[in-house]
């Protein structure tokens, strides 16, 4: 991927010169290679498959095509919506498990789709959709801790945003670890993502403003169960997170749990041309309770 970058804003191009369809993306490093999975929004908001790109250096990206395809009918068909694909490798089975926010024609179905593959390049096979413990689930994120435990983070309009612990095979949830609303805010935060650094968990999220950007927030805790600190902005107040919505924080050192350098990636949505929404890529400093983009 050639990246045309100006002040951290990248219109990411793949090795064919096409805009990389990495909207609402998730990134994992498997076997020393970075795999990025994104919403393909080339032709609007309806599901067009999950696109995958690989990289050895987070700067040059190869297009690996569509790894979760459009189905003929039902969920993940061309008339549905599916957002924020995230992939984890399950340590106990070796399987690659993809989670994706699945909707039907509008945003009322609010389930998590689960798909699996033997290979990070897919093809991923859709298994089922679920609502963890019966809770609404819209924006999602994932986190894998150093002990191999997997977590789904999921926005539930009624209760707040949850952290759910996954079962040993990563196919279901076994614990509602935490559920948080924002500070002085009615809802839990969207576009959730968590990382750990030097004994602290950092939970990031955005306010609920549709495709518009806002001042995204972070909370910290020494345990995923909490207590979680008050939520606070990590970019200059009023900058609307430099006009972006957080997707992931990527550890840049080889040992992701002892990394000292981190990269923020977020979307700057263009509602009229979602497929041309640029990524905002910026360094982020984590220093105890202090977080600065
Ligand atoms: C905010 C979410 O974070 C996006 O993924 C998308 O669902 C938009 N809302 C739709 O308005």
CSV table of N, CA, C and O in Angstrom, one decimal, residues 59-172:
chain,number,residue,atom,x,y,z
A,59,UNK,N,3.6,-0.2,6.7
A,59,UNK,CA,3.7,0.9,5.7
A,59,UNK,C,3.4,0.5,4.3
A,59,UNK,O,2.7,1.2,3.6
A,60,UNK,N,3.8,-0.7,3.9
A,60,UNK,CA,3.5,-1.2,2.6
A,60,UNK,C,2.5,-2.4,2.7
A,60,UNK,O,2.8,-3.3,3.5
A,61,UNK,N,1.4,-2.3,2.0
A,61,UNK,CA,0.3,-3.3,2.2
A,61,UNK,C,0.0,-4.0,0.9
A,61,UNK,O,-0.1,-3.3,-0.2
A,62,UNK,N,-0.2,-5.3,1.0
A,62,UNK,CA,-0.6,-6.1,-0.2
A,62,UNK,C,-2.1,-6.4,0.0
A,62,UNK,O,-2.6,-6.8,1.0
A,63,UNK,N,-2.8,-6.2,-1.1
A,63,UNK,CA,-4.2,-6.6,-1.1
A,63,UNK,C,-4.4,-8.1,-1.2
A,63,UNK,O,-3.8,-8.7,-2.0
A,64,UNK,N,-5.1,-8.7,-0.2
A,64,UNK,CA,-5.3,-10.1,-0.2
A,64,UNK,C,-6.7,-10.5,-0.6
A,64,UNK,O,-7.2,-11.6,-0.5
A,65,UNK,N,-7.5,-9.5,-1.1
A,65,UNK,CA,-8.8,-9.7,-1.6
A,65,UNK,C,-9.8,-9.8,-0.5
A,65,UNK,O,-9.6,-9.4,0.7
A,66,UNK,N,-11.0,-10.3,-0.8
A,66,UNK,CA,-12.1,-10.5,0.1
A,66,UNK,C,-12.0,-11.8,0.9
A,66,UNK,O,-11.9,-12.8,0.2
A,67,UNK,N,-12.0,-11.7,2.2
A,67,UNK,CA,-11.8,-13.0,3.0
A,67,UNK,C,-13.0,-13.4,3.6
A,67,UNK,O,-13.1,-14.6,4.1
A,68,UNK,N,-14.0,-12.6,3.7
A,68,UNK,CA,-15.4,-13.0,4.1
A,68,UNK,C,-16.3,-12.4,3.1
A,68,UNK,O,-16.5,-11.2,2.9
A,69,UNK,N,-16.9,-13.3,2.2
A,69,UNK,CA,-17.6,-12.9,1.1
A,69,UNK,C,-19.1,-12.5,1.4
A,69,UNK,O,-19.6,-12.8,2.4
A,70,UNK,N,-19.7,-11.9,0.4
A,70,UNK,CA,-21.1,-11.6,0.4
A,70,UNK,C,-21.9,-12.9,0.2
A,70,UNK,O,-21.7,-13.7,-0.7
A,71,UNK,N,-22.9,-13.1,1.1
A,71,UNK,CA,-23.8,-14.3,1.0
A,71,UNK,C,-25.0,-14.1,0.1
A,71,UNK,O,-25.3,-12.9,-0.1
A,72,UNK,N,-25.6,-15.1,-0.4
A,72,UNK,CA,-26.7,-15.0,-1.4
A,72,UNK,C,-27.9,-14.4,-0.7
A,72,UNK,O,-28.7,-13.6,-1.3
A,73,UNK,N,-28.2,-14.8,0.6
A,73,UNK,CA,-29.4,-14.3,1.3
A,73,UNK,C,-29.1,-14.3,2.7
A,73,UNK,O,-28.1,-14.9,3.2
A,74,UNK,N,-30.0,-13.7,3.5
A,74,UNK,CA,-29.8,-13.6,5.0
A,74,UNK,C,-28.8,-12.7,5.4
A,74,UNK,O,-28.4,-11.7,4.7
A,75,UNK,N,-28.2,-12.9,6.6
A,75,UNK,CA,-27.2,-12.0,7.1
A,75,UNK,C,-26.0,-12.0,6.1
A,75,UNK,O,-25.7,-13.1,5.5
A,76,UNK,N,-25.3,-10.9,6.0
A,76,UNK,CA,-24.1,-10.8,5.2
A,76,UNK,C,-24.4,-10.9,3.7
A,76,UNK,O,-23.5,-11.1,2.9
A,77,UNK,N,-25.7,-10.7,3.4
A,77,UNK,CA,-26.1,-10.6,1.9
A,77,UNK,C,-25.9,-9.2,1.5
A,77,UNK,O,-25.6,-8.3,2.3
A,78,UNK,N,-26.0,-8.9,0.2
A,78,UNK,CA,-25.7,-7.6,-0.4
A,78,UNK,C,-26.6,-6.5,0.1
A,78,UNK,O,-26.4,-5.3,-0.1
A,79,UNK,N,-27.8,-6.9,0.7
A,79,UNK,CA,-28.7,-5.8,1.2
A,79,UNK,C,-28.6,-5.6,2.7
A,79,UNK,O,-29.5,-5.0,3.3
A,80,UNK,N,-27.6,-6.2,3.3
A,80,UNK,CA,-27.4,-6.0,4.7
A,80,UNK,C,-26.2,-5.0,5.0
A,80,UNK,O,-25.6,-4.6,4.1
A,81,UNK,N,-26.0,-4.8,6.3
A,81,UNK,CA,-24.9,-4.0,6.8
A,81,UNK,C,-24.0,-4.8,7.7
A,81,UNK,O,-24.5,-5.6,8.5
A,82,UNK,N,-22.7,-4.7,7.5
A,82,UNK,CA,-21.8,-5.4,8.5
A,82,UNK,C,-20.6,-4.5,8.7
A,82,UNK,O,-20.0,-4.0,7.7
A,83,UNK,N,-20.2,-4.3,9.9
A,83,UNK,CA,-19.2,-3.3,10.2
A,83,UNK,C,-18.2,-3.9,11.3
A,83,UNK,O,-18.5,-4.8,12.0
A,84,UNK,N,-17.0,-3.2,11.2
A,84,UNK,CA,-16.0,-3.4,12.3
A,84,UNK,C,-15.5,-4.9,12.4
A,84,UNK,O,-15.6,-5.5,13.5
A,85,UNK,N,-15.1,-5.5,11.3
A,85,UNK,CA,-14.6,-6.9,11.4
A,85,UNK,C,-13.3,-6.9,12.2
A,85,UNK,O,-12.4,-6.1,12.1
A,86,UNK,N,-13.2,-7.9,13.1
A,86,UNK,CA,-12.1,-8.1,14.0
A,86,UNK,C,-11.7,-9.5,14.0
A,86,UNK,O,-12.6,-10.4,14.2
A,87,UNK,N,-10.5,-9.9,14.0
A,87,UNK,CA,-10.0,-11.3,13.9
A,87,UNK,C,-9.1,-11.6,15.1
A,87,UNK,O,-8.2,-10.8,15.4
A,88,UNK,N,-9.3,-12.7,15.7
A,88,UNK,CA,-8.4,-13.2,16.7
A,88,UNK,C,-8.0,-14.6,16.4
A,88,UNK,O,-8.8,-15.4,15.8
A,89,UNK,N,-6.8,-15.0,16.7
A,89,UNK,CA,-6.4,-16.4,16.6
A,89,UNK,C,-6.6,-17.1,17.9
A,89,UNK,O,-6.0,-16.6,19.0
A,90,UNK,N,-7.4,-18.1,18.0
A,90,UNK,CA,-7.7,-18.8,19.2
A,90,UNK,C,-6.6,-19.7,19.6
A,90,UNK,O,-6.2,-20.6,18.8
A,91,UNK,N,-5.9,-19.5,20.7
A,91,UNK,CA,-4.7,-20.3,21.1
A,91,UNK,C,-5.0,-21.7,21.3
A,91,UNK,O,-4.2,-22.6,21.0
A,92,UNK,N,-6.2,-22.1,21.8
A,92,UNK,CA,-6.5,-23.5,22.1
A,92,UNK,C,-6.9,-24.3,20.9
A,92,UNK,O,-6.7,-25.5,20.8
A,93,UNK,N,-7.4,-23.7,19.8
A,93,UNK,CA,-7.8,-24.5,18.6
A,93,UNK,C,-6.9,-24.1,17.4
A,93,UNK,O,-6.9,-24.8,16.4
A,94,UNK,N,-6.2,-23.0,17.4
A,94,UNK,CA,-5.5,-22.5,16.3
A,94,UNK,C,-6.3,-21.9,15.2
A,94,UNK,O,-5.8,-21.5,14.2
A,95,UNK,N,-7.6,-21.9,15.5
A,95,UNK,CA,-8.6,-21.3,14.5
A,95,UNK,C,-8.6,-19.8,14.5
A,95,UNK,O,-8.3,-19.2,15.5
A,96,UNK,N,-8.8,-19.2,13.3
A,96,UNK,CA,-8.9,-17.7,13.2
A,96,UNK,C,-10.4,-17.4,13.3
A,96,UNK,O,-11.2,-18.0,12.5
A,97,UNK,N,-10.8,-16.6,14.2
A,97,UNK,CA,-12.2,-16.3,14.4
A,97,UNK,C,-12.5,-14.8,14.2
A,97,UNK,O,-11.8,-13.9,14.7
A,98,UNK,N,-13.4,-14.6,13.3
A,98,UNK,CA,-13.8,-13.2,12.9
A,98,UNK,C,-15.1,-12.8,13.6
A,98,UNK,O,-16.0,-13.6,13.6
A,99,UNK,N,-15.1,-11.7,14.2
A,99,UNK,CA,-16.3,-11.1,14.8
A,99,UNK,C,-16.7,-9.9,13.9
A,99,UNK,O,-15.8,-9.1,13.5
A,100,UNK,N,-18.0,-9.7,13.7
A,100,UNK,CA,-18.4,-8.5,12.9
A,100,UNK,C,-19.8,-8.1,13.3
A,100,UNK,O,-20.6,-9.0,13.6
A,101,UNK,N,-20.0,-6.8,13.4
A,101,UNK,CA,-21.3,-6.3,13.7
A,101,UNK,C,-22.2,-6.5,12.5
A,101,UNK,O,-22.0,-6.0,11.5
A,102,UNK,N,-23.2,-7.4,12.7
A,102,UNK,CA,-24.1,-7.7,11.6
A,102,UNK,C,-25.5,-7.0,11.8
A,102,UNK,O,-26.0,-7.0,12.9
A,103,UNK,N,-26.0,-6.5,10.7
A,103,UNK,CA,-27.3,-5.9,10.7
A,103,UNK,C,-28.1,-6.5,9.5
A,103,UNK,O,-27.5,-7.0,8.6
A,104,UNK,N,-29.4,-6.3,9.5
A,104,UNK,CA,-30.2,-6.6,8.3
A,104,UNK,C,-30.2,-5.3,7.5
A,104,UNK,O,-29.2,-4.8,7.2
A,105,UNK,N,-31.4,-4.8,7.2
A,105,UNK,CA,-31.5,-3.6,6.3
A,105,UNK,C,-31.3,-2.3,7.0
A,105,UNK,O,-31.0,-1.2,6.4
A,106,UNK,N,-31.4,-2.3,8.4
A,106,UNK,CA,-31.2,-1.0,9.1
A,106,UNK,C,-30.4,-1.4,10.4
A,106,UNK,O,-29.8,-2.5,10.4
A,107,UNK,N,-30.4,-0.5,11.4
A,107,UNK,CA,-29.5,-0.8,12.5
A,107,UNK,C,-30.3,-1.4,13.7
A,107,UNK,O,-29.9,-1.1,14.8
A,108,UNK,N,-31.3,-2.2,13.5
A,108,UNK,CA,-32.1,-2.7,14.6
A,108,UNK,C,-31.8,-4.1,15.0
A,108,UNK,O,-32.2,-4.6,16.1
A,109,UNK,N,-31.1,-4.9,14.1
A,109,UNK,CA,-30.9,-6.3,14.4
A,109,UNK,C,-29.8,-6.4,15.5
A,109,UNK,O,-29.9,-7.2,16.5
A,110,UNK,N,-28.7,-5.6,15.4
A,110,UNK,CA,-27.7,-5.5,16.5
A,110,UNK,C,-27.2,-6.8,17.0
A,110,UNK,O,-27.3,-7.0,18.2
A,111,UNK,N,-26.6,-7.6,16.2
A,111,UNK,CA,-25.9,-8.9,16.6
A,111,UNK,C,-24.4,-8.9,16.2
A,111,UNK,O,-24.0,-8.1,15.4
A,112,UNK,N,-23.8,-9.8,16.8
A,112,UNK,CA,-22.4,-10.1,16.4
A,112,UNK,C,-22.3,-11.3,15.5
A,112,UNK,O,-22.8,-12.4,15.9
A,113,UNK,N,-21.8,-11.2,14.3
A,113,UNK,CA,-21.6,-12.4,13.5
A,113,UNK,C,-20.3,-13.0,13.8
A,113,UNK,O,-19.3,-12.3,14.1
A,114,UNK,N,-20.2,-14.4,13.7
A,114,UNK,CA,-19.0,-15.1,14.0
A,114,UNK,C,-18.7,-15.9,12.8
A,114,UNK,O,-19.5,-16.7,12.3
A,115,UNK,N,-17.5,-15.8,12.3
A,115,UNK,CA,-17.0,-16.6,11.1
A,115,UNK,C,-15.6,-17.2,11.5
A,115,UNK,O,-14.9,-16.6,12.2
A,116,UNK,N,-15.3,-18.3,10.8
A,116,UNK,CA,-14.0,-18.9,11.2
A,116,UNK,C,-13.3,-19.3,9.9
A,116,UNK,O,-13.8,-19.5,8.9
A,117,UNK,N,-11.9,-19.5,10.1
A,117,UNK,CA,-11.1,-19.9,9.0
A,117,UNK,C,-9.9,-20.6,9.6
A,117,UNK,O,-9.5,-20.4,10.8
A,118,UNK,N,-9.2,-21.5,8.8
A,118,UNK,CA,-8.0,-22.2,9.2
A,118,UNK,C,-6.8,-21.3,9.0
A,118,UNK,O,-5.7,-21.6,9.4
A,119,UNK,N,-7.0,-20.2,8.2
A,119,UNK,CA,-5.9,-19.4,7.7
A,119,UNK,C,-6.3,-18.0,7.9
A,119,UNK,O,-7.5,-17.6,7.6
A,120,UNK,N,-5.4,-17.1,8.3
A,120,UNK,CA,-5.8,-15.7,8.4
A,120,UNK,C,-6.2,-15.0,7.1
A,120,UNK,O,-6.9,-14.0,7.2
A,121,UNK,N,-5.9,-15.6,6.0
A,121,UNK,CA,-6.3,-15.1,4.7
A,121,UNK,C,-7.7,-15.7,4.3
A,121,UNK,O,-8.1,-15.4,3.2
A,122,UNK,N,-8.3,-16.4,5.1
A,122,UNK,CA,-9.6,-17.0,4.8
A,122,UNK,C,-9.5,-18.2,3.9
A,122,UNK,O,-8.4,-18.7,3.7
A,123,UNK,N,-10.6,-18.5,3.2
A,123,UNK,CA,-11.9,-17.8,3.3
A,123,UNK,C,-12.5,-18.1,4.7
A,123,UNK,O,-12.5,-19.2,5.2
A,124,UNK,N,-13.1,-17.1,5.2
A,124,UNK,CA,-13.9,-17.2,6.5
A,124,UNK,C,-15.3,-17.7,6.2
A,124,UNK,O,-15.9,-17.4,5.2
A,125,UNK,N,-15.7,-18.7,7.0
A,125,UNK,CA,-17.0,-19.3,6.9
A,125,UNK,C,-17.9,-18.8,8.0
A,125,UNK,O,-17.6,-18.9,9.2
A,126,UNK,N,-19.0,-18.2,7.6
A,126,UNK,CA,-20.0,-17.6,8.6
A,126,UNK,C,-20.6,-18.8,9.4
A,126,UNK,O,-21.1,-19.7,8.8
A,127,UNK,N,-20.6,-18.7,10.7
A,127,UNK,CA,-21.2,-19.7,11.5
A,127,UNK,C,-22.6,-19.3,12.0
A,127,UNK,O,-23.6,-20.0,11.8
A,128,UNK,N,-22.7,-18.2,12.7
A,128,UNK,CA,-23.9,-17.8,13.4
A,128,UNK,C,-23.8,-16.3,13.8
A,128,UNK,O,-22.7,-15.7,13.8
A,129,UNK,N,-24.9,-15.8,14.3
A,129,UNK,CA,-24.9,-14.4,14.9
A,129,UNK,C,-25.4,-14.6,16.3
A,129,UNK,O,-26.2,-15.5,16.6
A,130,UNK,N,-24.9,-13.7,17.2
A,130,UNK,CA,-25.4,-13.8,18.6
A,130,UNK,C,-25.5,-12.4,19.2
A,130,UNK,O,-25.0,-11.4,18.7
A,131,UNK,N,-26.3,-12.4,20.3
A,131,UNK,CA,-26.3,-11.2,21.2
A,131,UNK,C,-25.8,-11.7,22.5
A,131,UNK,O,-26.5,-12.5,23.2
A,132,UNK,N,-24.7,-11.3,23.0
A,132,UNK,CA,-24.1,-11.8,24.2
A,132,UNK,C,-25.0,-11.7,25.4
A,132,UNK,O,-25.5,-10.5,25.7
A,133,UNK,N,-25.3,-12.7,26.1
A,133,UNK,CA,-26.3,-12.8,27.2
A,133,UNK,C,-27.6,-12.0,26.9
A,133,UNK,O,-28.2,-11.4,27.7
A,134,UNK,N,-27.9,-12.0,25.6
A,134,UNK,CA,-29.2,-11.4,25.2
A,134,UNK,C,-29.1,-9.9,25.0
A,134,UNK,O,-30.1,-9.2,24.8
A,135,UNK,N,-27.9,-9.3,25.1
A,135,UNK,CA,-27.7,-7.9,25.0
A,135,UNK,C,-27.5,-7.4,23.6
A,135,UNK,O,-26.9,-8.1,22.8
A,136,UNK,N,-28.1,-6.3,23.3
A,136,UNK,CA,-27.9,-5.6,22.0
A,136,UNK,C,-26.4,-5.4,21.8
A,136,UNK,O,-25.6,-5.2,22.7
A,137,UNK,N,-25.9,-5.6,20.5
A,137,UNK,CA,-24.5,-5.4,20.3
A,137,UNK,C,-24.4,-4.6,19.0
A,137,UNK,O,-24.7,-5.1,17.9
A,138,UNK,N,-23.8,-3.4,19.0
A,138,UNK,CA,-23.5,-2.7,17.8
A,138,UNK,C,-22.0,-2.6,17.6
A,138,UNK,O,-21.4,-3.6,17.4
A,139,UNK,N,-21.4,-1.5,17.8
A,139,UNK,CA,-19.9,-1.4,17.5
A,139,UNK,C,-19.2,-2.4,18.4
A,139,UNK,O,-19.5,-2.5,19.6
A,140,UNK,N,-18.2,-3.1,17.8
A,140,UNK,CA,-17.4,-4.1,18.6
A,140,UNK,C,-15.9,-3.8,18.4
A,140,UNK,O,-15.4,-3.2,17.5
A,141,UNK,N,-15.2,-4.4,19.4
A,141,UNK,CA,-13.7,-4.4,19.3
A,141,UNK,C,-13.3,-5.7,19.9
A,141,UNK,O,-14.1,-6.5,20.5
A,142,UNK,N,-12.0,-6.1,19.8
A,142,UNK,CA,-11.5,-7.3,20.5
A,142,UNK,C,-10.2,-7.0,21.3
A,142,UNK,O,-9.5,-6.0,21.0
A,143,UNK,N,-9.9,-7.8,22.2
A,143,UNK,CA,-8.6,-7.7,22.9
A,143,UNK,C,-8.2,-9.1,23.3
A,143,UNK,O,-9.1,-9.9,23.8
A,144,UNK,N,-7.0,-9.5,23.1
A,144,UNK,CA,-6.4,-10.7,23.6
A,144,UNK,C,-5.4,-10.5,24.6
A,144,UNK,O,-4.4,-9.7,24.3
A,145,UNK,N,-5.5,-11.0,25.8
A,145,UNK,CA,-4.6,-10.8,26.9
A,145,UNK,C,-3.4,-11.7,26.7
A,145,UNK,O,-3.4,-12.7,26.0
A,146,UNK,N,-2.3,-11.4,27.5
A,146,UNK,CA,-1.1,-12.2,27.4
A,146,UNK,C,-1.3,-13.7,27.8
A,146,UNK,O,-0.6,-14.6,27.3
A,147,UNK,N,-2.3,-14.0,28.6
A,147,UNK,CA,-2.6,-15.4,29.0
A,147,UNK,C,-3.4,-16.1,28.0
A,147,UNK,O,-3.8,-17.3,28.2
A,148,UNK,N,-3.7,-15.5,26.8
A,148,UNK,CA,-4.5,-16.1,25.8
A,148,UNK,C,-6.0,-15.9,25.9
A,148,UNK,O,-6.7,-16.3,25.0
A,149,UNK,N,-6.4,-15.3,27.0
A,149,UNK,CA,-7.9,-15.1,27.1
A,149,UNK,C,-8.3,-14.0,26.0
A,149,UNK,O,-7.6,-13.0,25.8
A,150,UNK,N,-9.4,-14.3,25.4
A,150,UNK,CA,-10.0,-13.4,24.4
A,150,UNK,C,-11.1,-12.6,24.9
A,150,UNK,O,-11.9,-13.1,25.8
A,151,UNK,N,-11.3,-11.4,24.5
A,151,UNK,CA,-12.4,-10.5,25.0
A,151,UNK,C,-13.0,-9.8,23.8
A,151,UNK,O,-12.4,-9.4,22.8
A,152,UNK,N,-14.4,-9.7,23.9
A,152,UNK,CA,-15.1,-8.9,22.9
A,152,UNK,C,-15.6,-7.7,23.6
A,152,UNK,O,-16.1,-7.8,24.8
A,153,UNK,N,-15.5,-6.5,23.0
A,153,UNK,CA,-16.0,-5.3,23.6
A,153,UNK,C,-17.1,-4.9,22.7
A,153,UNK,O,-17.0,-4.8,21.5
A,154,UNK,N,-18.2,-4.5,23.3
A,154,UNK,CA,-19.5,-4.4,22.5
A,154,UNK,C,-20.4,-3.3,23.1
A,154,UNK,O,-20.7,-3.3,24.3
A,155,UNK,N,-20.8,-2.4,22.2
A,155,UNK,CA,-21.7,-1.3,22.6
A,155,UNK,C,-23.1,-1.8,22.6
A,155,UNK,O,-23.7,-2.3,21.7
A,156,UNK,N,-23.7,-1.6,23.8
A,156,UNK,CA,-25.1,-2.0,24.0
A,156,UNK,C,-25.9,-0.7,24.5
A,156,UNK,O,-25.7,-0.2,25.5
A,157,UNK,N,-26.7,-0.2,23.6
A,157,UNK,CA,-27.3,1.1,23.8
A,157,UNK,C,-28.1,1.1,25.1
A,157,UNK,O,-28.2,2.2,25.7
A,158,UNK,N,-28.6,0.0,25.6
A,158,UNK,CA,-29.4,0.0,26.8
A,158,UNK,C,-28.6,0.1,28.1
A,158,UNK,O,-29.1,0.7,29.1
A,159,UNK,N,-27.5,-0.6,28.1
A,159,UNK,CA,-26.8,-0.7,29.4
A,159,UNK,C,-25.4,-0.1,29.4
A,159,UNK,O,-24.9,0.2,30.5
A,160,UNK,N,-24.8,0.2,28.3
A,160,UNK,CA,-23.4,0.7,28.3
A,160,UNK,C,-22.6,-0.2,27.4
A,160,UNK,O,-23.1,-1.0,26.6
A,161,UNK,N,-21.3,0.0,27.4
A,161,UNK,CA,-20.4,-0.8,26.6
A,161,UNK,C,-19.8,-1.9,27.5
A,161,UNK,O,-19.3,-1.6,28.5
A,162,UNK,N,-19.9,-3.1,27.0
A,162,UNK,CA,-19.4,-4.3,27.7
A,162,UNK,C,-18.0,-4.8,27.3
A,162,UNK,O,-17.7,-4.6,26.2
A,163,UNK,N,-17.4,-5.4,28.3
A,163,UNK,CA,-16.2,-6.3,28.0
A,163,UNK,C,-16.7,-7.7,28.3
A,163,UNK,O,-17.1,-8.0,29.4
A,164,UNK,N,-16.7,-8.6,27.3
A,164,UNK,CA,-17.1,-10.0,27.5
A,164,UNK,C,-15.9,-10.9,27.3
A,164,UNK,O,-15.2,-10.7,26.4
A,165,UNK,N,-15.8,-11.8,28.2
A,165,UNK,CA,-14.7,-12.8,28.1
A,165,UNK,C,-15.2,-13.9,27.2
A,165,UNK,O,-16.3,-14.4,27.4
A,166,UNK,N,-14.4,-14.4,26.3
A,166,UNK,CA,-14.7,-15.4,25.3
A,166,UNK,C,-14.5,-16.8,25.9
A,166,UNK,O,-13.6,-17.0,26.8
A,167,UNK,N,-15.2,-17.8,25.4
A,167,UNK,CA,-15.0,-19.2,25.9
A,167,UNK,C,-13.6,-19.7,25.3
A,167,UNK,O,-13.0,-19.0,24.5
A,168,UNK,N,-13.2,-20.9,25.7
A,168,UNK,CA,-11.9,-21.4,25.3
A,168,UNK,C,-11.8,-21.5,23.8
A,168,UNK,O,-10.7,-21.4,23.3
A,169,UNK,N,-12.9,-21.8,23.1
A,169,UNK,CA,-12.8,-21.9,21.6
A,169,UNK,C,-13.2,-20.6,20.9
A,169,UNK,O,-13.2,-20.6,19.7
A,170,UNK,N,-13.4,-19.6,21.7
A,170,UNK,CA,-13.6,-18.2,21.2
A,170,UNK,C,-15.0,-18.1,20.4
A,170,UNK,O,-15.2,-17.2,19.7
A,171,UNK,N,-15.8,-19.2,20.6
A,171,UNK,CA,-17.1,-19.1,19.8
A,171,UNK,C,-18.3,-18.5,20.6
A,171,UNK,O,-19.3,-18.3,20.0
A,172,UNK,N,-18.1,-18.3,21.9
A,172,UNK,CA,-19.2,-17.8,22.7
A,172,UNK,C,-18.6,-16.9,23.8
A,172,UNK,O,-17.4,-16.9,24.0
